Amino acid sequence: MVTTPAWTQGSGSNGSSLTLAGVNGSKSVQNPKPIVGKEVINRLSVVETGIYLPNTPLFGTDGIRGRVGDFLNAPLALQVGFWAGQVLKAQSGTTGPIILGQDSRNSSDMLAMALTAGLTSAGLEVWNLGLCPTPCVAYLTSVSEAIGGVMISASHNPPGDNGIKFFGSDGTKLPAVVQKLIEAGIRGQMDSGNGTGAWGHQYYRPELVADYAKALQLPLIYGNGTEELPLQGMRIVLDLAWGAAAMLAPEVFQALGAEIICLHDRPDGDRINVGCGSTHLDVLQSSVKAYNADMGFAFDGDADRVLGVDDRGRPIDGDYILYLWGHTLEQSGQLPDSTIVATVMSNLGFERAWEKLGGKLLRTPVGDQHVHAEMLRTGSMLGGEQSGHILCRHYGVTGDGVMTAIHLATVVRQNGGSLAQMVDESFQTYPQLLRNVRVEDRDRRMDWESCEPVQIAIDRATTAMGDQGRILVRASGTEPLIRVMVEAATAELANYWTDNLVRVVEQHLAA
């Protein structure tokens, strides 16, 4: 059990309530410990500070994310921290700590300080972990007295971007209704009431990251039934993307017995995700072959996702990871109803191969929060995204790249063959093309579905392909992109309709 430091901030104030106007009607949540008077709320108002806020929601599929210096800046982070503190405190009815972590971006320190100022002004204690993976924040929040967690990261985005994502006391991402409450406060639609209160304090707690590392290792060390370490004798290449896993992941793999070769293995805010990591596998692919390694893993900037490379240098995406791990769990009776939860992006080849084994694949919209919600609704234990964001409720509360990688490596070692052999015996993918069209105008991007020429083009392509393929067009929730995905029985068909749809999107949305 993670506990608070011996000295804690005192409190003692009059009760008040948070009142929301204009978000799903009128709602009121009791807050037993108000923090600031109305005069301070007025000073923090959006209008008077001149903070730019887009007309579209601040919270996307993975929290608040954008180019630092545009709408994402220190004044906004201050208000995000303050209102998140108000809402989380009201939701929990207590003033437990907030656990805060960050990746290696140059802007992460600045945003951490602004968020901390907002959270402590809301009367909350902040435990600052420093550099750590996103799932570390989620795990420590779930096992401690914390009432919430916050991670500063833009995941796989380039160095100039950053983001803020919150977790509830159970370590899962905040539901949309709670995010709306926070945003309502930022937009001046919520009043915290009158009264004065105590200020919170920050504590630097990097030692807690070791607790997370131990939690990753224990199920494999004590669950393998032998005295050997679970990854003994394996040679594994790790691409750490100059990011949040640079220090932690090598220690975990080595503690499990693996021989490791590390790429891009220092925290570097100028180079995080640049030409490396889970979005650029070419260096890892060549390194796995050059070092005659058993496999390789590439993490993104905050290590909540991972992609693999087999011993022949071929990329292994989230669909293959789900199939291989799911098959192992199913054989040991740990996959209820033989069900895996995936998204609309997962390949038809994966779905049909899993069904051939007697399994069931449930699809959700893109976004790990949708996958997690469906897993909870159906009682499923394994789910994830093709992009490598994998959730296994046996071992964690959120998507975790390091956890996924060590378990997949263990599956391969227990199988006795190679990762390439296991992939060859799994399934063949349908030709699938994904093209990104950059649309800088946020409002136009998020409202793309109202563009009639694009809808006509989608309908025409869908009708033409019939049951020989499928189309998915969506706005990215994390980057200024419209994503166009076409999957078809033949590569020629996929290429033709992808080119057609991209031209229409470029003409009517990107122009």
Short mmCIF file of C-alpha atoms in Angstrom, two decimals:
data_model
loop_
_atom_site.label_atom_id
_atom_site.label_comp_id
_atom_site.label_asym_id
_atom_site.label_seq_id
_atom_site.Cartn_x
_atom_site.Cartn_y
_atom_site.Cartn_z
CA MET A 1 0.00 0.00 0.00
CA VAL A 2 1.42 3.37 -1.03
CA THR A 3 0.90 5.92 1.73
CA THR A 4 1.21 9.65 2.12
CA PRO A 5 4.31 11.29 3.61
CA ALA A 6 4.17 11.87 7.36
CA TRP A 7 3.36 15.58 7.10
CA THR A 8 0.15 16.47 5.30
CA GLN A 9 -1.62 19.71 4.61
CA GLY A 10 -4.23 20.63 7.15
CA SER A 11 -7.71 21.73 6.20
CA GLY A 12 -10.78 23.15 7.74
CA SER A 13 -13.27 25.25 5.90
CA ASN A 14 -16.92 25.77 5.28
CA GLY A 15 -18.77 23.44 2.91
CA SER A 16 -19.84 24.55 -0.52
CA SER A 17 -20.90 22.98 -3.78
CA LEU A 18 -19.83 22.85 -7.37
CA THR A 19 -22.66 23.92 -9.64
CA LEU A 20 -22.62 23.24 -13.36
CA ALA A 21 -24.66 25.13 -15.90
CA GLY A 22 -24.95 24.27 -19.53
CA VAL A 23 -23.51 20.72 -19.45
CA ASN A 24 -26.19 18.02 -19.68
CA GLY A 25 -28.60 20.32 -17.91
CA SER A 26 -28.03 21.63 -14.40
CA LYS A 27 -26.07 19.45 -12.00
CA SER A 28 -24.79 20.01 -8.51
CA VAL A 29 -22.10 17.99 -6.71
CA GLN A 30 -21.46 18.52 -3.01
CA ASN A 31 -17.93 19.58 -2.15
CA PRO A 32 -17.17 19.44 1.58
CA LYS A 33 -13.97 21.51 1.35
CA PRO A 34 -14.10 24.60 -0.89
CA ILE A 35 -10.81 26.13 -1.81
CA VAL A 36 -11.06 29.71 -2.96
CA GLY A 37 -13.48 32.58 -2.85
CA LYS A 38 -15.43 33.92 -5.77
CA GLU A 39 -13.00 36.77 -6.31
CA VAL A 40 -10.25 34.25 -7.14
CA ILE A 41 -12.57 32.30 -9.44
CA ASN A 42 -13.23 35.52 -11.31
CA ARG A 43 -9.51 36.16 -11.72
CA LEU A 44 -9.13 32.68 -13.21
CA SER A 45 -11.97 33.10 -15.68
CA VAL A 46 -11.35 32.29 -19.32
CA VAL A 47 -12.53 35.70 -20.51
CA GLU A 48 -10.27 37.74 -18.27
CA THR A 49 -7.15 35.65 -18.82
CA GLY A 50 -7.63 35.71 -22.58
CA ILE A 51 -6.98 31.98 -22.98
CA TYR A 52 -7.86 30.69 -26.40
CA LEU A 53 -10.30 27.80 -26.30
CA PRO A 54 -11.50 25.99 -29.44
CA ASN A 55 -15.21 25.66 -30.14
CA THR A 56 -14.81 21.88 -30.15
CA PRO A 57 -14.34 19.95 -26.86
CA LEU A 58 -10.97 20.24 -25.13
CA PHE A 59 -10.88 16.55 -24.24
CA GLY A 60 -10.28 14.19 -27.16
CA THR A 61 -9.86 10.42 -27.25
CA ASP A 62 -6.81 10.64 -24.98
CA GLY A 63 -7.23 13.74 -22.84
CA ILE A 64 -6.26 17.27 -23.85
CA ARG A 65 -3.62 17.33 -26.56
CA GLY A 66 -2.16 19.87 -28.95
CA ARG A 67 0.76 21.96 -30.07
CA VAL A 68 2.39 23.60 -27.07
CA GLY A 69 2.17 27.37 -27.32
CA ASP A 70 -1.12 27.35 -29.18
CA PHE A 71 -4.09 26.76 -26.89
CA LEU A 72 -2.05 24.31 -24.78
CA ASN A 73 0.06 26.52 -22.53
CA ALA A 74 0.80 27.28 -18.88
CA PRO A 75 -2.29 29.46 -18.23
CA LEU A 76 -4.56 26.73 -19.58
CA ALA A 77 -2.74 24.03 -17.59
CA LEU A 78 -3.18 26.12 -14.43
CA GLN A 79 -6.93 26.22 -14.93
CA VAL A 80 -7.07 22.55 -15.93
CA GLY A 81 -5.31 21.69 -12.69
CA PHE A 82 -7.55 23.89 -10.56
CA TRP A 83 -10.83 22.65 -12.02
CA ALA A 84 -9.71 19.03 -12.16
CA GLY A 85 -8.86 19.36 -8.48
CA GLN A 86 -12.26 20.82 -7.69
CA VAL A 87 -14.12 18.12 -9.61
CA LEU A 88 -12.05 15.16 -8.38
CA LYS A 89 -12.38 16.35 -4.80
CA ALA A 90 -16.12 16.73 -5.18
CA GLN A 91 -16.43 13.29 -6.77
CA SER A 92 -14.42 11.55 -4.06
CA GLY A 93 -15.60 13.54 -1.04
CA THR A 94 -12.04 13.68 0.30
CA THR A 95 -8.75 15.51 -0.26
CA GLY A 96 -6.38 12.65 -1.00
CA PRO A 97 -3.33 13.25 -3.20
CA ILE A 98 -3.05 13.49 -6.97
CA ILE A 99 -0.27 11.42 -8.58
CA LEU A 100 1.50 13.25 -11.41
CA GLY A 101 3.93 11.89 -13.99
CA GLN A 102 5.45 13.13 -17.23
CA ASP A 103 7.35 12.07 -20.31
CA SER A 104 10.62 13.57 -21.54
CA ARG A 105 9.29 16.44 -23.69
CA ASN A 106 10.86 19.83 -23.15
CA SER A 107 7.46 21.33 -22.32
CA SER A 108 6.55 18.68 -19.73
CA ASP A 109 8.29 20.47 -16.83
CA MET A 110 6.43 23.68 -17.60
CA LEU A 111 3.05 21.97 -17.80
CA ALA A 112 3.79 19.96 -14.64
CA MET A 113 4.50 23.12 -12.68
CA ALA A 114 1.36 24.84 -13.98
CA LEU A 115 -0.82 21.81 -13.28
CA THR A 116 0.66 21.48 -9.81
CA ALA A 117 -0.06 25.13 -9.11
CA GLY A 118 -3.69 24.60 -10.11
CA LEU A 119 -4.09 21.39 -8.13
CA THR A 120 -2.49 22.80 -4.98
CA SER A 121 -4.61 25.95 -5.29
CA ALA A 122 -7.57 23.59 -5.18
CA GLY A 123 -6.24 22.35 -1.84
CA LEU A 124 -4.85 19.04 -3.04
CA GLU A 125 -1.55 17.34 -2.34
CA VAL A 126 0.50 16.42 -5.43
CA TRP A 127 2.90 13.46 -5.56
CA ASN A 128 5.26 14.17 -8.46
CA LEU A 129 6.84 11.00 -9.86
CA GLY A 130 8.91 12.79 -12.49
CA LEU A 131 9.73 10.78 -15.61
CA CYS A 132 7.63 7.61 -15.86
CA PRO A 133 5.32 5.72 -18.25
CA THR A 134 1.63 6.58 -18.30
CA PRO A 135 0.59 3.16 -16.88
CA CYS A 136 2.85 3.82 -13.89
CA VAL A 137 0.63 6.77 -12.94
CA ALA A 138 -2.49 4.64 -13.45
CA TYR A 139 -1.16 1.76 -11.34
CA LEU A 140 0.06 3.88 -8.43
CA THR A 141 -3.20 5.82 -8.39
CA SER A 142 -5.15 2.57 -8.15
CA VAL A 143 -3.15 1.12 -5.22
CA SER A 144 -2.68 4.27 -3.14
CA GLU A 145 -4.89 6.72 -1.30
CA ALA A 146 -4.83 9.04 -4.32
CA ILE A 147 -8.13 10.43 -5.56
CA GLY A 148 -6.77 10.79 -9.08
CA GLY A 149 -3.75 10.82 -11.34
CA VAL A 150 -2.53 12.96 -14.22
CA MET A 151 0.03 12.24 -16.94
CA ILE A 152 1.70 14.90 -19.05
CA SER A 153 2.44 13.39 -22.45
CA ALA A 154 1.42 13.46 -26.09
CA SER A 155 2.11 9.74 -26.47
CA HIS A 156 3.38 9.05 -30.01
CA ASN A 157 3.10 12.67 -31.19
CA PRO A 158 6.16 14.75 -32.20
CA PRO A 159 8.23 16.69 -29.63
CA GLY A 160 6.42 19.99 -30.11
CA ASP A 161 3.10 18.51 -28.98
CA ASN A 162 2.06 17.65 -25.47
CA GLY A 163 -1.03 16.57 -23.57
CA ILE A 164 -2.77 16.15 -20.24
CA LYS A 165 -4.73 13.02 -19.34
CA PHE A 166 -6.42 12.22 -16.05
CA PHE A 167 -7.16 9.02 -14.20
CA GLY A 168 -9.74 8.32 -11.51
CA SER A 169 -8.95 6.78 -8.15
CA ASP A 170 -9.29 3.29 -9.67
CA GLY A 171 -6.55 4.01 -12.21
CA THR A 172 -8.84 4.14 -15.24
CA LYS A 173 -9.25 7.16 -17.48
CA LEU A 174 -11.87 9.66 -16.41
CA PRO A 175 -15.30 9.08 -17.97
CA ALA A 176 -16.61 11.67 -20.41
CA VAL A 177 -19.11 13.10 -17.92
CA VAL A 178 -16.31 13.97 -15.47
CA GLN A 179 -14.20 15.47 -18.26
CA LYS A 180 -17.18 17.64 -19.18
CA LEU A 181 -17.39 18.91 -15.61
CA ILE A 182 -13.72 19.94 -15.71
CA GLU A 183 -14.17 21.63 -19.06
CA ALA A 184 -17.26 23.43 -17.85
CA GLY A 185 -15.20 25.01 -15.09
CA ILE A 186 -12.50 26.07 -17.53
CA ARG A 187 -15.13 27.66 -19.79
CA GLY A 188 -16.65 29.61 -16.93
CA GLN A 189 -19.81 27.52 -16.64
CA MET A 190 -19.22 26.36 -13.07
CA ASP A 191 -19.06 28.16 -9.74
CA SER A 192 -17.10 26.72 -6.84
CA GLY A 193 -18.96 28.83 -4.31
CA ASN A 194 -17.65 31.11 -1.60
CA GLY A 195 -15.34 30.38 1.30
CA THR A 196 -11.64 30.06 2.04
CA GLY A 197 -9.58 26.93 2.45
CA ALA A 198 -6.13 25.39 2.82
CA TRP A 199 -3.53 25.15 0.09
CA GLY A 200 -2.02 21.87 -0.96
CA HIS A 201 1.65 20.88 -1.14
CA GLN A 202 3.80 19.07 -3.69
CA TYR A 203 6.03 16.09 -2.83
CA TYR A 204 8.65 14.68 -5.16
CA ARG A 205 8.11 10.87 -5.07
CA PRO A 206 10.27 9.20 -7.78
CA GLU A 207 10.89 6.23 -5.49
CA LEU A 208 7.32 5.07 -6.12
CA VAL A 209 8.19 4.16 -9.73
CA ALA A 210 10.08 1.15 -8.35
CA ASP A 211 6.81 -0.17 -6.88
CA TYR A 212 5.31 -0.17 -10.37
CA ALA A 213 8.34 -1.99 -11.79
CA LYS A 214 8.01 -4.71 -9.15
CA ALA A 215 4.30 -5.08 -9.88
CA LEU A 216 5.13 -5.77 -13.55
CA GLN A 217 7.59 -8.52 -12.68
CA LEU A 218 5.90 -10.42 -9.85
CA PRO A 219 3.17 -12.26 -11.82
CA LEU A 220 5.78 -13.68 -14.20
CA ILE A 221 8.44 -14.55 -11.63
CA TYR A 222 6.06 -16.32 -9.24
CA GLY A 223 3.76 -17.71 -11.87
CA ASN A 224 6.11 -19.66 -14.12
CA GLY A 225 6.49 -22.71 -11.85
CA THR A 226 10.26 -22.98 -12.27
CA GLU A 227 13.38 -21.51 -10.71
CA GLU A 228 14.43 -20.04 -14.06
CA LEU A 229 13.67 -16.42 -14.79
CA PRO A 230 10.84 -16.18 -17.34
CA LEU A 231 12.96 -14.52 -20.06
CA GLN A 232 16.20 -16.41 -19.35
CA GLY A 233 18.25 -16.92 -22.51
CA MET A 234 16.31 -14.50 -24.70
CA ARG A 235 17.98 -11.68 -26.61
CA ILE A 236 15.62 -8.74 -27.07
CA VAL A 237 16.09 -5.34 -28.70
CA LEU A 238 14.24 -2.41 -27.14
CA ASP A 239 13.50 0.88 -28.92
CA LEU A 240 12.73 3.30 -26.10
CA ALA A 241 11.95 6.31 -28.33
CA TRP A 242 13.94 8.76 -26.16
CA GLY A 243 10.86 8.71 -23.94
CA ALA A 244 9.26 7.75 -20.66
CA ALA A 245 10.36 4.09 -20.66
CA ALA A 246 14.04 4.86 -21.25
CA MET A 247 15.08 4.12 -17.67
CA LEU A 248 12.44 1.65 -16.52
CA ALA A 249 11.94 -0.85 -19.36
CA PRO A 250 15.57 -2.08 -19.57
CA GLU A 251 15.61 -2.71 -15.80
CA VAL A 252 12.40 -4.75 -15.99
CA PHE A 253 13.56 -6.92 -18.91
CA GLN A 254 16.93 -7.55 -17.30
CA ALA A 255 15.32 -8.44 -13.97
CA LEU A 256 13.31 -11.09 -15.84
CA GLY A 257 16.48 -12.62 -17.27
CA ALA A 258 16.62 -11.19 -20.79
CA GLU A 259 19.75 -10.02 -22.58
CA ILE A 260 18.83 -6.62 -23.98
CA ILE A 261 20.12 -4.27 -26.65
CA CYS A 262 18.73 -0.75 -26.26
CA LEU A 263 18.07 1.90 -28.90
CA HIS A 264 17.22 5.55 -28.24
CA ASP A 265 17.60 4.84 -24.55
CA ARG A 266 17.92 8.25 -22.88
CA PRO A 267 15.18 10.77 -22.07
CA ASP A 268 15.51 13.44 -24.78
CA GLY A 269 12.86 16.11 -25.23
CA ASP A 270 14.18 17.17 -28.62
CA ARG A 271 14.11 13.68 -30.13
CA ILE A 272 11.20 11.85 -28.46
CA ASN A 273 9.43 9.76 -31.15
CA VAL A 274 11.53 11.33 -33.95
CA GLY A 275 12.34 8.58 -36.45
CA CYS A 276 12.04 5.94 -33.73
CA GLY A 277 9.64 4.16 -31.42
CA SER A 278 6.36 2.51 -32.28
CA THR A 279 5.63 4.81 -35.24
CA HIS A 280 9.01 4.18 -36.95
CA LEU A 281 9.95 0.50 -36.83
CA ASP A 282 12.66 0.42 -39.52
CA VAL A 283 15.62 0.92 -37.13
CA LEU A 284 14.30 -1.76 -34.78
CA GLN A 285 13.69 -4.16 -37.67
CA SER A 286 17.25 -3.87 -38.94
CA SER A 287 18.66 -4.07 -35.39
CA VAL A 288 16.81 -7.30 -34.57
CA LYS A 289 18.34 -8.95 -37.62
CA ALA A 290 21.79 -7.42 -37.08
CA TYR A 291 21.99 -8.65 -33.47
CA ASN A 292 20.37 -12.01 -34.26
CA ALA A 293 17.80 -11.25 -31.58
CA ASP A 294 14.75 -13.31 -30.70
CA MET A 295 12.50 -10.29 -31.07
CA GLY A 296 12.27 -6.54 -30.56
CA PHE A 297 9.82 -4.10 -29.03
CA ALA A 298 9.23 -0.43 -29.82
CA PHE A 299 7.44 1.82 -27.35
CA ASP A 300 5.84 5.18 -27.90
CA GLY A 301 6.78 8.30 -25.95
CA ASP A 302 4.79 7.46 -22.82
CA ALA A 303 5.04 3.65 -23.13
CA ASP A 304 1.33 2.94 -22.97
CA ARG A 305 1.57 1.08 -26.26
CA VAL A 306 4.06 -1.22 -27.95
CA LEU A 307 4.66 -2.85 -31.32
CA GLY A 308 6.86 -5.87 -31.88
CA VAL A 309 9.32 -7.16 -34.46
CA ASP A 310 9.84 -10.89 -34.93
CA ASP A 311 13.18 -12.64 -35.42
CA ARG A 312 12.90 -12.23 -39.19
CA GLY A 313 12.49 -8.47 -38.82
CA ARG A 314 8.76 -8.38 -39.60
CA PRO A 315 6.48 -5.93 -37.72
CA ILE A 316 4.02 -7.40 -35.21
CA ASP A 317 1.07 -5.12 -34.58
CA GLY A 318 -1.62 -5.15 -31.91
CA ASP A 319 -3.83 -7.61 -33.80
CA TYR A 320 -1.11 -10.26 -33.71
CA ILE A 321 -0.35 -9.51 -30.06
CA LEU A 322 -4.02 -9.94 -29.16
CA TYR A 323 -4.27 -13.19 -31.12
CA LEU A 324 -1.13 -14.78 -29.64
CA TRP A 325 -1.70 -13.64 -26.06
CA GLY A 326 -5.42 -14.38 -26.32
CA HIS A 327 -4.78 -17.92 -27.57
CA THR A 328 -2.47 -18.57 -24.60
CA LEU A 329 -4.98 -17.16 -22.10
CA GLU A 330 -7.79 -19.16 -23.67
CA GLN A 331 -5.82 -22.39 -23.39
CA SER A 332 -5.27 -21.77 -19.68
CA GLY A 333 -8.92 -20.94 -19.05
CA GLN A 334 -8.26 -17.24 -18.44
CA LEU A 335 -10.26 -15.79 -21.35
CA PRO A 336 -13.98 -15.72 -20.49
CA ASP A 337 -16.18 -16.84 -23.40
CA SER A 338 -13.05 -16.82 -25.59
CA THR A 339 -13.75 -13.13 -26.17
CA ILE A 340 -11.32 -10.41 -27.24
CA VAL A 341 -12.35 -6.76 -27.49
CA ALA A 342 -10.78 -4.83 -30.39
CA THR A 343 -11.66 -1.72 -32.41
CA VAL A 344 -13.00 -1.01 -35.87
CA MET A 345 -9.38 -0.77 -37.06
CA SER A 346 -8.56 -4.44 -36.42
CA ASN A 347 -7.95 -6.50 -39.54
CA LEU A 348 -10.62 -8.82 -40.93
CA GLY A 349 -8.01 -11.56 -41.18
CA PHE A 350 -7.56 -11.44 -37.40
CA GLU A 351 -11.30 -11.52 -36.78
CA ARG A 352 -11.98 -14.47 -39.05
CA ALA A 353 -9.01 -16.48 -37.75
CA TRP A 354 -10.09 -15.90 -34.14
CA GLU A 355 -13.64 -16.96 -34.98
CA LYS A 356 -12.26 -20.10 -36.65
CA LEU A 357 -10.72 -21.02 -33.26
CA GLY A 358 -14.17 -20.70 -31.71
CA GLY A 359 -13.55 -17.24 -30.32
CA LYS A 360 -15.54 -14.05 -30.45
CA LEU A 361 -14.21 -10.60 -31.42
CA LEU A 362 -16.11 -7.54 -30.27
CA ARG A 363 -15.40 -4.22 -31.99
CA THR A 364 -15.59 -0.71 -30.53
CA PRO A 365 -14.82 2.78 -31.84
CA VAL A 366 -11.14 3.75 -31.86
CA GLY A 367 -9.79 4.66 -28.43
CA ASP A 368 -8.67 2.56 -25.50
CA GLN A 369 -11.38 4.05 -23.29
CA HIS A 370 -14.00 2.48 -25.58
CA VAL A 371 -12.18 -0.85 -25.44
CA HIS A 372 -11.98 -0.68 -21.65
CA ALA A 373 -15.67 0.19 -21.31
CA GLU A 374 -16.68 -2.78 -23.46
CA MET A 375 -14.37 -5.08 -21.49
CA LEU A 376 -16.06 -4.02 -18.27
CA ARG A 377 -19.55 -4.36 -19.80
CA THR A 378 -18.92 -7.88 -21.09
CA GLY A 379 -16.53 -9.15 -18.41
CA SER A 380 -13.77 -9.58 -20.99
CA MET A 381 -10.17 -9.79 -19.80
CA LEU A 382 -8.21 -8.94 -22.96
CA GLY A 383 -8.65 -6.14 -25.45
CA GLY A 384 -6.76 -3.53 -27.38
CA GLU A 385 -5.99 -1.66 -30.54
CA GLN A 386 -4.09 -2.49 -33.69
CA SER A 387 -1.74 0.37 -32.81
CA GLY A 388 -0.41 -1.66 -29.87
CA HIS A 389 -2.47 -0.26 -27.00
CA ILE A 390 -3.25 -3.53 -25.18
CA LEU A 391 -5.27 -3.97 -21.98
CA CYS A 392 -5.25 -7.17 -19.92
CA ARG A 393 -7.31 -6.97 -16.75
CA HIS A 394 -5.47 -9.92 -15.22
CA TYR A 395 -2.39 -7.74 -14.80
CA GLY A 396 -3.27 -4.06 -15.07
CA VAL A 397 -5.92 -1.36 -15.11
CA THR A 398 -4.95 0.41 -18.33
CA GLY A 399 -2.97 -0.04 -21.55
CA ASP A 400 0.65 -0.81 -20.76
CA GLY A 401 3.42 -1.23 -23.33
CA VAL A 402 6.05 -2.69 -21.00
CA MET A 403 3.59 -5.12 -19.43
CA THR A 404 2.39 -6.25 -22.87
CA ALA A 405 5.95 -6.76 -24.14
CA ILE A 406 7.17 -8.89 -21.23
CA HIS A 407 4.07 -11.07 -21.39
CA LEU A 408 4.34 -11.60 -25.15
CA ALA A 409 8.02 -12.49 -24.76
CA THR A 410 7.07 -14.96 -22.03
CA VAL A 411 4.40 -16.51 -24.28
CA VAL A 412 7.03 -17.05 -27.00
CA ARG A 413 9.54 -18.61 -24.61
CA GLN A 414 6.93 -20.95 -23.12
CA ASN A 415 5.87 -21.99 -26.61
CA GLY A 416 9.39 -23.20 -27.35
CA GLY A 417 9.44 -21.89 -30.92
CA SER A 418 10.15 -18.50 -32.38
CA LEU A 419 7.89 -15.46 -32.63
CA ALA A 420 8.09 -15.72 -36.42
CA GLN A 421 6.84 -19.32 -36.33
CA MET A 422 3.95 -18.38 -34.08
CA VAL A 423 2.97 -15.51 -36.39
CA ASP A 424 3.14 -17.77 -39.47
CA GLU A 425 0.74 -20.19 -37.77
CA SER A 426 -1.75 -17.49 -36.71
CA PHE A 427 -3.44 -15.62 -39.59
CA GLN A 428 -2.93 -13.75 -42.84
CA THR A 429 -4.02 -10.13 -42.89
CA TYR A 430 -6.32 -8.64 -45.51
CA PRO A 431 -4.72 -5.80 -47.49
CA GLN A 432 -5.34 -2.69 -45.41
CA LEU A 433 -4.26 0.85 -46.23
CA LEU A 434 -4.26 3.75 -43.81
CA ARG A 435 -3.59 7.24 -45.14
CA ASN A 436 -3.50 10.44 -43.10
CA VAL A 437 -4.62 13.81 -44.45
CA ARG A 438 -3.46 16.83 -42.46
CA VAL A 439 -6.31 19.23 -41.63
CA GLU A 440 -5.06 22.10 -39.49
CA ASP A 441 -8.47 23.71 -38.97
CA ARG A 442 -9.66 22.00 -35.76
CA ASP A 443 -13.34 22.87 -36.17
CA ARG A 444 -13.43 21.67 -39.78
CA ARG A 445 -11.54 18.51 -38.81
CA MET A 446 -13.80 17.57 -35.90
CA ASP A 447 -16.94 18.32 -37.95
CA TRP A 448 -15.80 16.40 -41.02
CA GLU A 449 -18.93 14.24 -41.09
CA SER A 450 -21.01 17.22 -42.20
CA CYS A 451 -18.98 17.49 -45.43
CA GLU A 452 -21.39 16.21 -48.09
CA PRO A 453 -18.82 15.44 -50.84
CA VAL A 454 -16.85 13.24 -48.44
CA GLN A 455 -19.98 11.36 -47.38
CA ILE A 456 -20.98 10.81 -51.01
CA ALA A 457 -17.50 9.42 -51.79
CA ILE A 458 -17.66 7.05 -48.80
CA ASP A 459 -21.13 5.79 -49.82
CA ARG A 460 -19.97 5.22 -53.40
CA ALA A 461 -16.90 3.24 -52.30
CA THR A 462 -18.85 1.20 -49.74
CA THR A 463 -21.47 0.23 -52.33
CA ALA A 464 -18.85 -0.66 -54.92
CA MET A 465 -16.88 -2.98 -52.61
CA GLY A 466 -19.88 -4.68 -51.00
CA ASP A 467 -18.73 -7.52 -48.73
CA GLN A 468 -15.27 -7.48 -50.32
CA GLY A 469 -14.04 -4.69 -48.06
CA ARG A 470 -14.78 -1.95 -45.58
CA ILE A 471 -14.01 1.74 -45.08
CA LEU A 472 -13.29 3.80 -42.00
CA VAL A 473 -12.84 7.58 -42.09
CA ARG A 474 -12.36 9.42 -38.82
CA ALA A 475 -10.78 12.48 -37.25
CA SER A 476 -7.79 11.68 -35.10
CA GLY A 477 -8.38 12.51 -31.46
CA THR A 478 -4.68 13.14 -30.86
CA GLU A 479 -3.27 14.77 -34.03
CA PRO A 480 -4.51 17.27 -36.69
CA LEU A 481 -5.32 14.47 -39.10
CA ILE A 482 -8.22 12.87 -40.92
CA ARG A 483 -7.49 9.14 -41.11
CA VAL A 484 -8.71 7.18 -44.15
CA MET A 485 -8.60 3.39 -43.86
CA VAL A 486 -9.63 0.98 -46.59
CA GLU A 487 -9.52 -2.79 -46.20
CA ALA A 488 -10.27 -5.01 -49.18
CA ALA A 489 -9.95 -8.53 -50.52
CA THR A 490 -7.20 -7.41 -52.91
CA ALA A 491 -4.46 -4.80 -52.71
CA GLU A 492 -5.60 -3.29 -56.00
CA LEU A 493 -9.08 -2.65 -54.65
CA ALA A 494 -7.71 -1.14 -51.43
CA ASN A 495 -5.34 1.14 -53.35
CA TYR A 496 -7.99 2.36 -55.76
CA TRP A 497 -10.54 3.40 -53.16
CA THR A 498 -7.96 4.79 -50.75
CA ASP A 499 -6.62 7.12 -53.45
CA ASN A 500 -10.15 8.13 -54.38
CA LEU A 501 -11.18 9.00 -50.82
CA VAL A 502 -7.95 10.81 -49.97
CA ARG A 503 -8.37 13.07 -53.01
CA VAL A 504 -11.86 14.05 -51.90
CA VAL A 505 -10.77 14.72 -48.30
CA GLU A 506 -7.83 16.83 -49.49
CA GLN A 507 -10.03 18.83 -51.84
CA HIS A 508 -12.89 19.58 -49.45
CA LEU A 509 -11.34 19.54 -45.96
CA ALA A 510 -7.60 20.19 -46.24
CA ALA A 511 -7.74 22.94 -48.82
#
